[in-house]
Short mmCIF file of C-alpha atoms in Angstrom, two decimals:
data_model
loop_
_atom_site.label_atom_id
_atom_site.label_comp_id
_atom_site.label_asym_id
_atom_site.label_seq_id
_atom_site.Cartn_x
_atom_site.Cartn_y
_atom_site.Cartn_z
CA MET A 21 193.37 -73.27 -74.32
CA GLY A 22 192.05 -75.69 -76.74
CA PRO A 23 191.11 -73.75 -80.14
CA PRO A 24 187.16 -72.02 -79.96
CA ASP A 25 184.93 -74.46 -80.77
CA THR A 26 186.59 -76.97 -77.98
CA ARG A 27 186.16 -74.47 -76.15
CA ARG A 28 182.49 -73.55 -76.51
CA HIS A 29 182.17 -77.34 -76.58
CA ARG A 30 183.41 -77.69 -72.78
CA PHE A 31 181.87 -74.70 -72.00
CA GLU A 32 178.70 -76.03 -72.96
CA GLU A 33 178.95 -79.31 -71.14
CA ILE A 34 179.80 -78.00 -67.77
CA TYR A 35 177.23 -75.24 -67.46
CA ARG A 36 174.54 -77.81 -69.13
CA ARG A 37 175.45 -80.32 -66.58
CA HIS A 38 175.75 -78.19 -64.00
CA HIS A 39 173.34 -75.58 -63.95
CA ASP A 40 171.23 -76.63 -61.50
CA ALA A 41 172.70 -77.75 -58.43
CA VAL A 42 174.99 -73.90 -59.47
CA LEU A 43 171.85 -72.00 -59.46
CA ALA A 44 170.66 -73.77 -56.30
CA TYR A 45 173.74 -73.20 -53.99
CA ILE A 46 173.58 -70.12 -54.59
CA VAL A 47 169.09 -69.39 -53.76
CA ARG A 48 170.12 -71.81 -50.88
CA ARG A 49 171.99 -68.42 -50.21
CA THR A 50 171.20 -65.27 -51.30
CA ASP A 51 167.88 -63.46 -50.25
CA ASN A 52 166.98 -61.93 -53.70
CA GLY A 53 166.99 -62.53 -57.06
CA HIS A 54 169.12 -59.96 -57.90
CA ASP A 55 171.82 -61.14 -56.36
CA ALA A 56 171.84 -65.04 -56.52
CA ALA A 57 171.52 -63.88 -60.96
CA ASP A 58 174.82 -61.24 -60.23
CA VAL A 59 176.62 -64.69 -59.09
CA LEU A 60 174.98 -68.05 -61.03
CA ALA A 61 176.57 -65.00 -63.45
CA GLU A 62 179.79 -64.46 -62.18
CA THR A 63 181.32 -67.72 -61.31
CA PHE A 64 180.13 -69.80 -65.11
CA LEU A 65 181.72 -66.18 -66.75
CA VAL A 66 185.25 -67.82 -63.93
CA ALA A 67 184.47 -71.45 -65.52
CA TRP A 68 184.00 -69.71 -68.42
CA ARG A 69 187.98 -67.72 -67.98
CA ARG A 70 189.04 -70.44 -66.52
CA LEU A 71 187.68 -73.44 -68.07
CA ASP A 72 192.05 -74.60 -68.36
CA GLU A 73 191.75 -75.33 -65.17
CA VAL A 74 187.75 -76.67 -64.44
CA PRO A 75 188.12 -80.39 -63.68
CA ASP A 76 186.36 -83.16 -65.27
CA GLY A 77 183.11 -84.83 -65.05
CA GLU A 78 181.34 -84.57 -61.50
CA ARG A 79 185.23 -82.82 -60.07
CA ALA A 80 183.73 -79.88 -62.00
CA ARG A 81 180.70 -78.42 -59.15
CA PRO A 82 182.56 -78.46 -56.25
CA TRP A 83 185.05 -76.26 -58.23
CA LEU A 84 181.85 -73.96 -58.95
CA PHE A 85 180.37 -74.35 -55.36
CA GLY A 86 183.72 -73.16 -54.58
CA VAL A 87 183.24 -70.13 -57.13
CA ALA A 88 180.66 -69.35 -56.04
CA ARG A 89 181.01 -69.19 -52.06
CA ARG A 90 183.58 -67.04 -52.94
CA THR A 91 181.30 -64.10 -55.56
CA LEU A 92 179.20 -64.44 -52.46
CA ALA A 93 181.67 -63.72 -50.69
CA ASN A 94 182.45 -60.50 -51.82
CA LEU A 95 179.33 -59.17 -52.47
CA ARG A 96 178.90 -59.70 -48.94
CA ARG A 97 181.97 -57.50 -47.97
CA GLY A 98 180.58 -54.34 -51.44
CA ALA A 99 182.66 -55.54 -54.01
CA ARG A 100 179.34 -56.20 -55.86
CA ARG A 101 180.02 -56.87 -59.53
CA ARG A 102 177.22 -56.29 -61.60
CA THR A 103 177.04 -57.97 -65.15
CA ALA A 104 175.45 -57.23 -68.39
CA LEU A 105 175.19 -60.65 -68.62
CA SER A 106 172.27 -61.49 -66.23
CA GLU A 107 169.29 -59.27 -67.31
CA ARG A 108 167.23 -61.25 -68.36
CA LEU A 109 167.90 -64.08 -65.36
CA ARG A 110 167.47 -61.00 -62.46
CA GLY A 111 164.13 -60.16 -63.37
CA GLU A 112 163.07 -63.81 -64.01
CA LEU A 113 164.92 -65.20 -60.44
CA ALA A 114 163.43 -62.21 -59.24
CA HIS A 115 160.41 -63.37 -59.44
CA ALA A 116 160.06 -66.54 -58.51
CA HIS A 117 162.17 -66.10 -55.49
CA ARG A 118 159.70 -63.77 -53.90
CA HIS A 119 157.54 -67.37 -54.91
CA ALA A 120 159.82 -69.52 -53.51
CA ALA A 121 159.72 -70.64 -49.77
CA PRO A 122 157.04 -69.84 -47.72
CA ALA A 123 158.10 -68.39 -44.50
CA THR A 124 156.76 -71.57 -41.89
CA GLU A 125 156.85 -71.28 -38.50
CA PRO A 126 160.60 -72.11 -37.07
CA SER A 127 161.31 -76.09 -36.00
CA ALA A 128 163.53 -77.21 -32.68
CA VAL A 129 166.11 -78.50 -35.84
CA ALA A 130 166.41 -75.36 -37.41
CA VAL A 131 166.30 -72.76 -34.64
CA ALA A 132 169.25 -76.01 -33.61
CA PHE A 133 171.02 -75.15 -36.64
CA ARG A 134 170.73 -71.17 -36.33
CA ARG A 135 172.37 -71.61 -33.43
CA LEU A 136 175.59 -72.24 -34.38
CA PRO A 137 178.17 -70.19 -35.58
CA GLU A 138 178.42 -70.03 -39.49
CA GLN A 139 181.29 -71.90 -39.97
CA ASP A 140 179.00 -74.99 -38.39
CA ARG A 141 176.61 -74.19 -40.39
CA GLU A 142 178.21 -73.61 -44.13
CA LEU A 143 179.82 -77.55 -43.79
CA LEU A 144 176.58 -79.15 -42.72
CA ALA A 145 174.19 -77.25 -45.25
CA LEU A 146 177.29 -78.79 -47.91
CA ALA A 147 177.35 -82.06 -47.30
CA GLY A 148 172.93 -81.67 -46.77
CA TRP A 149 172.10 -79.29 -49.35
CA GLU A 150 174.76 -80.20 -51.41
CA GLY A 151 174.71 -83.44 -50.32
CA LEU A 152 178.95 -83.49 -51.25
CA ASP A 153 181.37 -85.81 -48.82
CA PHE A 154 184.93 -84.59 -47.42
CA GLY A 155 186.97 -85.06 -50.39
CA GLU A 156 183.87 -82.26 -51.91
CA ILE A 157 183.59 -79.83 -49.16
CA ALA A 158 187.44 -79.05 -48.84
CA VAL A 159 187.15 -79.08 -52.35
CA VAL A 160 184.70 -76.17 -52.01
CA LEU A 161 186.62 -74.33 -49.04
CA GLY A 162 190.34 -74.38 -50.07
CA CYS A 163 191.41 -76.52 -47.22
CA SER A 164 192.72 -80.39 -46.68
CA ARG A 165 190.72 -83.25 -46.44
CA ASN A 166 191.18 -83.96 -43.60
CA ALA A 167 190.70 -80.29 -41.80
CA VAL A 168 187.05 -80.73 -43.10
CA ARG A 169 186.71 -83.62 -41.62
CA ILE A 170 187.77 -82.34 -38.24
CA ARG A 171 185.51 -78.99 -38.20
CA MET A 172 183.29 -82.23 -39.38
CA PHE A 173 182.90 -84.20 -36.92
CA ARG A 174 182.79 -80.81 -34.26
CA ALA A 175 180.35 -78.45 -36.58
CA ARG A 176 177.98 -82.35 -35.69
CA ARG A 177 178.11 -82.16 -32.05
CA ARG A 178 177.30 -79.62 -31.64
CA PHE A 179 174.93 -79.80 -33.55
CA ALA A 180 173.84 -82.61 -31.56
CA ARG A 181 174.27 -80.81 -28.80
CA GLU A 182 172.25 -77.81 -29.72
CA LEU A 183 169.56 -80.05 -30.63
CA ASN A 184 168.80 -82.28 -26.87
CA THR A 185 168.65 -79.28 -25.14
CA HIS A 186 165.97 -78.63 -26.79
CA GLU A 187 165.05 -82.54 -26.81
CA ASP A 188 161.44 -81.76 -24.32
CA LEU A 189 160.76 -79.50 -27.54
CA ILE A 190 161.21 -82.07 -30.21
CA GLY A 191 160.78 -85.33 -28.48
CA GLU A 192 163.40 -87.25 -29.65
CA ARG A 193 166.77 -87.88 -29.17
CA VAL A 194 169.66 -86.93 -30.82
CA VAL A 195 172.26 -89.16 -30.72
CA PRO A 196 176.02 -87.13 -30.57
CA ALA A 197 177.38 -87.38 -34.50
CA SER A 198 180.31 -89.88 -34.81
CA GLU A 199 183.46 -88.59 -37.16
CA GLY A 200 182.79 -90.59 -40.71
CA GLY A 201 181.63 -90.62 -43.63
CA VAL A 202 179.01 -87.70 -44.58
CA ALA A 203 175.72 -90.31 -44.51
CA MET B 18 171.02 -85.46 -39.07
CA ASN B 19 168.36 -83.33 -40.24
CA VAL B 20 170.01 -80.71 -41.80
CA GLU B 21 168.43 -81.54 -44.91
CA ARG B 22 165.00 -81.47 -43.36
CA LEU B 23 166.34 -77.70 -43.25
CA ASN B 24 166.81 -77.42 -47.34
CA PRO B 25 165.53 -74.49 -48.21
CA ILE B 26 164.86 -75.50 -52.07
CA SER B 27 165.46 -78.13 -53.74
CA GLU B 28 167.51 -78.72 -57.16
CA GLU B 29 164.24 -79.35 -59.05
CA GLU B 30 163.06 -76.39 -57.94
CA ALA B 31 166.01 -74.24 -58.21
CA ALA B 32 166.47 -75.32 -62.05
CA ALA B 33 162.26 -73.94 -62.41
CA MET B 34 163.05 -70.55 -61.57
CA VAL B 35 165.26 -69.95 -64.83
CA SER B 36 162.94 -70.68 -68.48
CA ARG B 37 165.34 -72.87 -70.50
CA GLN B 38 165.52 -69.53 -73.01
CA THR B 39 166.69 -67.31 -70.16
CA ARG B 40 169.96 -70.02 -69.07
CA ASP B 41 171.43 -69.80 -73.08
CA ASP B 42 171.26 -66.68 -73.35
CA LEU B 43 172.96 -66.74 -70.04
CA ALA B 44 175.00 -68.96 -72.02
CA GLU B 45 175.51 -67.50 -74.95
CA ARG B 46 175.84 -63.93 -73.68
CA ILE B 47 179.23 -65.41 -71.40
CA MET B 48 180.77 -67.11 -73.94
CA THR B 49 181.63 -63.96 -75.69
CA ALA B 50 183.11 -62.42 -73.21
CA PRO B 51 186.67 -62.48 -73.69
CA PRO B 52 188.35 -66.03 -72.59
CA ASP B 53 191.78 -64.70 -71.45
CA GLU B 54 190.99 -61.41 -70.22
CA ALA B 55 192.56 -61.03 -66.91
CA PRO B 56 191.48 -64.73 -64.84
CA ALA B 57 188.97 -63.64 -61.82
CA PRO B 58 188.56 -63.15 -58.52
CA VAL B 59 189.71 -63.88 -55.24
CA ARG B 60 191.87 -67.43 -55.06
CA HIS B 61 191.97 -67.17 -51.50
CA GLY B 62 189.69 -68.49 -49.65
CA ARG B 63 188.59 -66.34 -46.71
CA TRP B 64 188.81 -69.37 -44.03
CA GLY B 65 192.00 -70.61 -44.75
CA ARG B 66 193.89 -71.20 -42.21
CA ARG B 67 191.47 -70.19 -39.64
CA LEU B 68 191.30 -71.85 -35.60
CA LEU B 69 187.77 -72.91 -35.05
CA VAL B 70 186.56 -71.86 -31.36
CA GLY B 71 183.64 -72.19 -30.30
CA VAL B 72 182.05 -73.77 -27.67
CA PRO B 73 185.10 -75.35 -26.10
CA LEU B 74 187.02 -72.75 -25.41
CA ALA B 75 185.16 -71.52 -23.26
CA ALA B 76 184.64 -74.96 -21.02
CA VAL B 77 188.50 -74.20 -20.58
CA VAL B 78 187.72 -70.95 -19.32
CA ALA B 79 185.35 -72.45 -16.99
CA ALA B 80 187.54 -74.54 -15.76
CA ALA B 81 190.22 -71.89 -14.91
CA GLY B 82 190.27 -71.73 -11.59
CA VAL B 83 192.01 -75.86 -11.99
CA VAL B 84 195.02 -75.02 -14.48
CA VAL B 85 198.43 -75.81 -13.23
CA PHE B 86 201.10 -73.79 -13.89
CA SER B 87 204.34 -75.37 -14.36
CA VAL B 88 206.67 -74.54 -11.35
CA ALA B 89 209.80 -76.66 -11.45
CA GLY B 90 209.83 -78.89 -8.67
CA PRO B 91 212.53 -80.65 -7.02
CA ASP B 92 212.35 -83.80 -9.69
CA GLN B 93 211.16 -81.73 -12.54
CA LYS B 94 213.57 -81.06 -15.31
CA VAL B 95 212.13 -77.35 -16.79
CA GLY B 96 214.29 -75.34 -18.20
CA PRO B 97 215.97 -74.41 -22.07
CA VAL B 98 215.64 -77.59 -23.80
CA SER B 99 219.08 -78.77 -25.75
CA LEU B 100 219.08 -76.97 -29.62
CA GLY B 101 221.85 -78.99 -31.10
CA PRO B 102 221.02 -80.77 -34.12
CA ASN B 103 219.78 -83.48 -31.99
CA ARG B 104 216.80 -81.86 -31.50
CA ALA B 105 214.81 -84.03 -33.61
CA ASP B 106 215.54 -86.66 -31.04
CA ALA B 107 215.30 -85.30 -28.48
CA ALA B 108 211.96 -86.15 -26.96
CA ALA B 109 208.89 -83.50 -27.90
CA LEU B 110 207.41 -84.16 -24.65
CA SER B 111 208.30 -84.53 -20.54
CA PHE B 112 206.11 -86.44 -18.38
CA ARG B 113 205.77 -86.71 -15.00
CA LYS B 114 202.93 -88.76 -13.28
CA GLU B 115 201.73 -86.43 -10.21
CA GLY B 116 198.68 -88.29 -8.67
CA GLY B 117 196.50 -89.51 -10.64
CA SER B 118 197.55 -87.33 -14.02
CA LEU B 119 199.83 -86.99 -16.30
CA VAL B 120 201.24 -84.03 -16.38
CA VAL B 121 202.21 -83.31 -19.84
CA THR B 122 204.51 -80.39 -20.57
CA VAL B 123 205.91 -79.87 -23.66
CA LYS B 124 209.84 -79.21 -24.98
CA ASP B 125 209.99 -78.45 -27.59
CA PRO B 126 206.94 -75.86 -29.23
CA VAL B 127 208.10 -76.20 -33.39
CA ALA B 128 208.45 -79.83 -33.53
CA ASP B 129 205.87 -81.35 -35.35
CA PRO B 130 202.93 -82.19 -34.00
CA ALA B 131 202.86 -86.13 -35.17
CA ARG B 132 205.71 -86.79 -32.43
CA TYR B 133 203.50 -85.01 -30.09
CA ARG B 134 201.23 -87.77 -30.97
CA LYS B 135 204.17 -90.69 -30.87
CA GLU B 136 204.90 -89.78 -27.71
CA PHE B 137 201.41 -89.88 -26.30
CA ALA B 138 200.79 -92.90 -27.76
CA ALA B 139 203.53 -94.42 -26.16
CA HIS B 140 201.55 -93.59 -23.12
CA GLY B 141 198.50 -95.30 -24.06
CA LEU B 142 197.34 -91.66 -24.60
CA ASN B 143 195.27 -90.81 -27.77
CA ILE B 144 195.51 -87.05 -27.85
CA GLU B 145 196.53 -84.75 -30.52
CA LEU B 146 198.49 -81.34 -29.41
CA ASP B 147 199.45 -78.52 -31.55
CA LEU B 148 201.27 -74.84 -30.93
CA LYS B 149 200.16 -72.58 -34.17
CA PRO B 150 201.23 -69.24 -34.14
CA VAL B 151 199.48 -66.58 -32.65
CA SER B 152 199.25 -62.86 -31.96
CA PRO B 153 201.27 -62.06 -29.08
CA ARG B 154 198.23 -60.82 -27.53
CA ASN B 155 196.67 -65.41 -28.35
CA ALA B 156 200.49 -66.28 -26.87
CA GLY B 157 200.46 -69.60 -24.27
CA THR B 158 196.42 -69.39 -24.40
CA VAL B 159 194.31 -72.31 -25.40
CA VAL B 160 192.63 -71.53 -29.12
CA PHE B 161 190.78 -75.16 -29.36
CA LEU B 162 189.66 -78.07 -26.90
CA GLU B 163 188.56 -80.78 -27.56
CA ASP B 164 187.72 -82.87 -24.68
CA GLN B 165 186.08 -86.24 -25.87
CA GLU B 166 185.89 -87.43 -22.10
CA GLY B 167 183.80 -83.91 -20.55
CA SER B 168 186.50 -81.54 -19.34
CA ARG B 169 188.46 -83.65 -17.64
CA ILE B 170 191.60 -82.66 -19.63
CA GLU B 171 193.30 -79.13 -18.18
CA VAL B 172 195.21 -77.42 -19.13
CA ILE B 173 198.05 -75.61 -18.44
CA GLN B 174 198.51 -72.61 -20.19
CA ALA B 175 201.31 -70.44 -20.05
CA GLU B 176 200.05 -66.24 -20.87
CA GLY B 177 203.14 -64.28 -22.49
CA GLU B 178 205.93 -68.52 -21.62
CA CYS B 179 205.37 -69.93 -25.23
CA GLY B 180 208.14 -68.18 -27.75
CA VAL B 181 208.88 -70.87 -30.40
CA GLU B 182 212.23 -72.16 -28.38
CA ILE B 183 210.40 -72.66 -24.38
CA CYS B 184 207.06 -73.17 -24.32
CA ASN B 185 206.08 -74.13 -20.69
CA VAL B 186 201.84 -75.24 -21.55
CA GLY B 187 200.83 -78.67 -21.09
CA VAL B 188 197.93 -80.13 -19.94
CA LYS B 189 196.93 -82.70 -16.88
CA VAL B 190 195.57 -85.69 -18.01
CA PRO B 191 193.67 -88.49 -15.61
CA VAL B 192 196.01 -91.64 -15.97
CA ASP B 193 191.96 -93.29 -16.72
CA TYR B 194 191.59 -91.93 -19.56
CA LYS B 195 191.30 -93.68 -22.83
CA GLY B 196 188.88 -90.64 -25.04
CA TYR B 197 190.54 -88.35 -27.68
CA ALA B 198 191.60 -85.42 -27.46
CA HIS B 199 192.81 -82.26 -29.11
CA ILE B 200 194.23 -79.77 -27.82
CA ILE B 201 195.52 -76.14 -30.11
CA PHE B 202 197.87 -73.89 -28.24
CA GLY B 203 199.09 -70.46 -28.83
CA ARG B 204 202.80 -69.58 -28.81
CA GLU B 205 205.31 -66.60 -30.78
CA ALA B 206 205.56 -66.49 -34.36
CA ARG B 207 208.70 -66.61 -36.36
CA PRO B 208 209.41 -64.28 -38.65
CA GLY B 209 207.67 -64.07 -41.67
CA GLU B 210 205.43 -66.32 -40.42
CA MET B 211 201.67 -66.54 -40.63
CA TYR B 212 199.44 -66.32 -37.68
CA ASP B 213 196.59 -68.88 -37.58
CA THR B 214 193.27 -66.92 -36.73
CA GLY B 215 189.54 -66.98 -34.60
CA PRO B 216 186.93 -66.04 -34.31
CA GLY B 217 187.19 -63.21 -31.73
CA ASP B 218 190.20 -62.27 -33.08
CA ARG B 219 190.33 -58.13 -33.66
CA PRO B 220 190.18 -57.46 -37.37
CA GLY B 221 193.34 -57.62 -38.86
CA GLU B 222 195.01 -59.63 -35.60
CA GLY B 223 195.33 -62.19 -37.86
CA VAL B 224 198.23 -60.58 -39.91
CA GLY B 225 199.49 -58.78 -36.99
CA LEU B 226 197.57 -55.47 -37.81
CA PRO B 227 195.35 -55.13 -34.92
CA GLU B 228 193.08 -51.56 -35.14
CA ILE B 229 193.07 -51.89 -38.48
CA PRO B 230 191.10 -49.09 -39.84
CA GLY B 231 192.96 -45.56 -40.01
CA ARG B 232 195.72 -47.84 -40.33
CA THR B 233 197.88 -46.09 -43.23
CA MET B 234 199.96 -48.11 -46.40
CA ALA B 235 203.42 -47.64 -44.66
CA GLU B 236 201.96 -48.75 -41.99
CA ALA B 237 200.93 -51.49 -42.99
CA TRP B 238 203.81 -52.26 -44.79
CA ASP B 239 205.75 -52.03 -41.85
CA VAL B 240 204.52 -54.07 -39.67
CA LEU B 241 204.84 -56.66 -42.12
CA ALA B 242 208.46 -56.28 -43.52
CA GLU B 243 209.07 -56.56 -39.76
CA ARG B 244 207.67 -59.97 -39.62
CA LYS B 245 209.02 -60.56 -42.51
CA ILE B 246 205.72 -60.99 -45.09
CA THR B 247 206.56 -60.64 -48.41
CA ASP B 248 203.81 -62.83 -50.12
CA VAL B 249 200.95 -59.99 -50.01
CA GLU B 250 197.86 -59.75 -52.59
CA TYR B 251 195.63 -56.24 -53.09
CA ARG B 252 191.76 -56.46 -53.91
CA TYR B 253 190.94 -52.23 -54.20
CA GLU B 254 187.70 -51.72 -52.57
CA PHE B 255 185.92 -47.81 -53.34
CA ARG B 256 182.50 -46.79 -51.87
CA GLY B 257 181.46 -50.81 -52.16
CA SER B 258 183.44 -51.41 -55.12
CA ASP B 259 186.00 -52.55 -56.72
CA ARG B 260 186.38 -50.92 -59.86
CA PRO B 261 188.53 -49.50 -61.80
CA TYR B 262 190.74 -53.18 -60.27
CA PRO B 263 188.25 -55.81 -59.64
CA ASN B 264 191.31 -57.80 -61.05
CA GLY B 265 193.53 -56.84 -57.77
CA LEU B 266 196.41 -54.17 -57.80
CA THR B 267 200.10 -54.50 -57.69
CA ARG B 268 201.92 -53.72 -55.06
CA ASP B 269 203.69 -50.49 -57.09
CA GLN B 270 199.26 -49.05 -57.97
CA VAL B 271 199.48 -48.87 -54.20
CA LYS B 272 199.83 -46.05 -52.57
CA PRO B 273 201.26 -45.00 -48.92
CA GLU B 274 198.99 -42.84 -47.99
CA TRP B 275 196.15 -44.99 -48.48
CA TYR B 276 194.47 -46.56 -46.08
CA VAL B 277 193.75 -51.10 -44.93
CA ARG B 278 190.36 -51.86 -44.72
CA ASP B 279 190.51 -55.41 -43.55
CA ALA B 280 193.89 -57.39 -43.41
CA LEU B 281 193.50 -61.52 -44.38
CA ALA B 282 195.79 -64.60 -43.89
CA GLY B 283 194.72 -66.48 -47.17
CA SER B 284 195.81 -69.50 -47.64
CA GLU B 285 200.36 -70.50 -48.02
CA GLY B 286 201.25 -67.32 -46.17
CA GLN B 287 199.43 -65.18 -48.07
CA VAL B 288 198.58 -62.19 -46.44
CA ILE B 289 195.56 -60.63 -48.36
CA LEU B 290 195.23 -56.64 -48.21
CA PHE B 291 191.77 -54.67 -48.32
CA VAL B 292 192.85 -51.52 -49.69
CA SER B 293 191.81 -47.82 -49.77
CA PRO B 294 191.94 -44.22 -51.22
CA GLU B 295 189.46 -43.48 -48.29
CA LYS B 296 189.26 -44.04 -44.54
CA GLU B 297 186.19 -45.55 -43.86
#
């Protein structure tokens, strides 16, 4: 652990660089601003406390997603951690969340996606929404890159299968997923 | 593939939700926290060791009518495999032709999967086979199947007949099978070995503690001792909160009369127990 100023500097750098991506990750996976605020505060608090463990540069991002993911999991099993840190944030996000994402008629793609097992949705979202590659997803999920590759292959296949069962609805044929990098 | 379209919010939209001032305020508040306070949460992901069991398994169950059991025929060598020092050199699989198919049975249930792979490859097959430790209920069954050519592979299950020495599971593959397939069977676990679990398992089954609700710590410790599992992490739960132990408990802090709420297989052979002074 370096002297206090170096620490502060490093944290500010990480925070500045990854705040928006981490916030987006969390907002996509919570349904109210209070939860999002708590998880965001907790995630960066962990980063501050474990600063020496945070990887450098862009590699910090999947690491932070991994922390956010575990914090979300704790939240879902009721182990909520309310910190006084996020009071102001809670207010702003609660307001913004209400105005975001107006409910639209679910498309066939959305229906197919929702029918997938949660693990599949998580993988596909990490690739499609956060734009992570297999190595980065492995960091988020805490598993091997190879495990991600295998699971992704299956997730895409199941997704394609779900979509094809609705192809008359969406009027397009979905090509079965091939194994490979994230498109 | 289309998932992008479902993204509920872009990074820019999310960023716009929070004012500059609030953002700086949060960073400042965080940096007032003592950096060296007990390290924060959860080190082990819930899914660390989970296998994905999904649609393919249903296909297997549907095909159960054509399952072939590996009953020894007159020319078939079945039985205890020699367990001497040459075990690593002996074949891990046995291959037998039957009509237009190859019947492949497992000879060494704890062999390195790379050896199965190699032996399949020697027969021109691109098949991955794994045997994973599972709870006794699932030993000898298929826990995962992916068959690229659509149900052309028949699995040979052997419920209750798949230990670490002898295991009667196998597959029946058409000789002209060219696709890739991945099959995972469950086998009995060795002492100290964690169970691989998947959806459909009962809570706690992953660590050999099914029917968790209502189990006391004393009971849980007995089960873990029997299975020689020593690496246990304790997390506290009390009325929806982890206070006053947000960073978990040591074994000494856990009382034998407390209850286990949930038990998960963590990564690297570790068990995570959620414990509470209250039953429900």
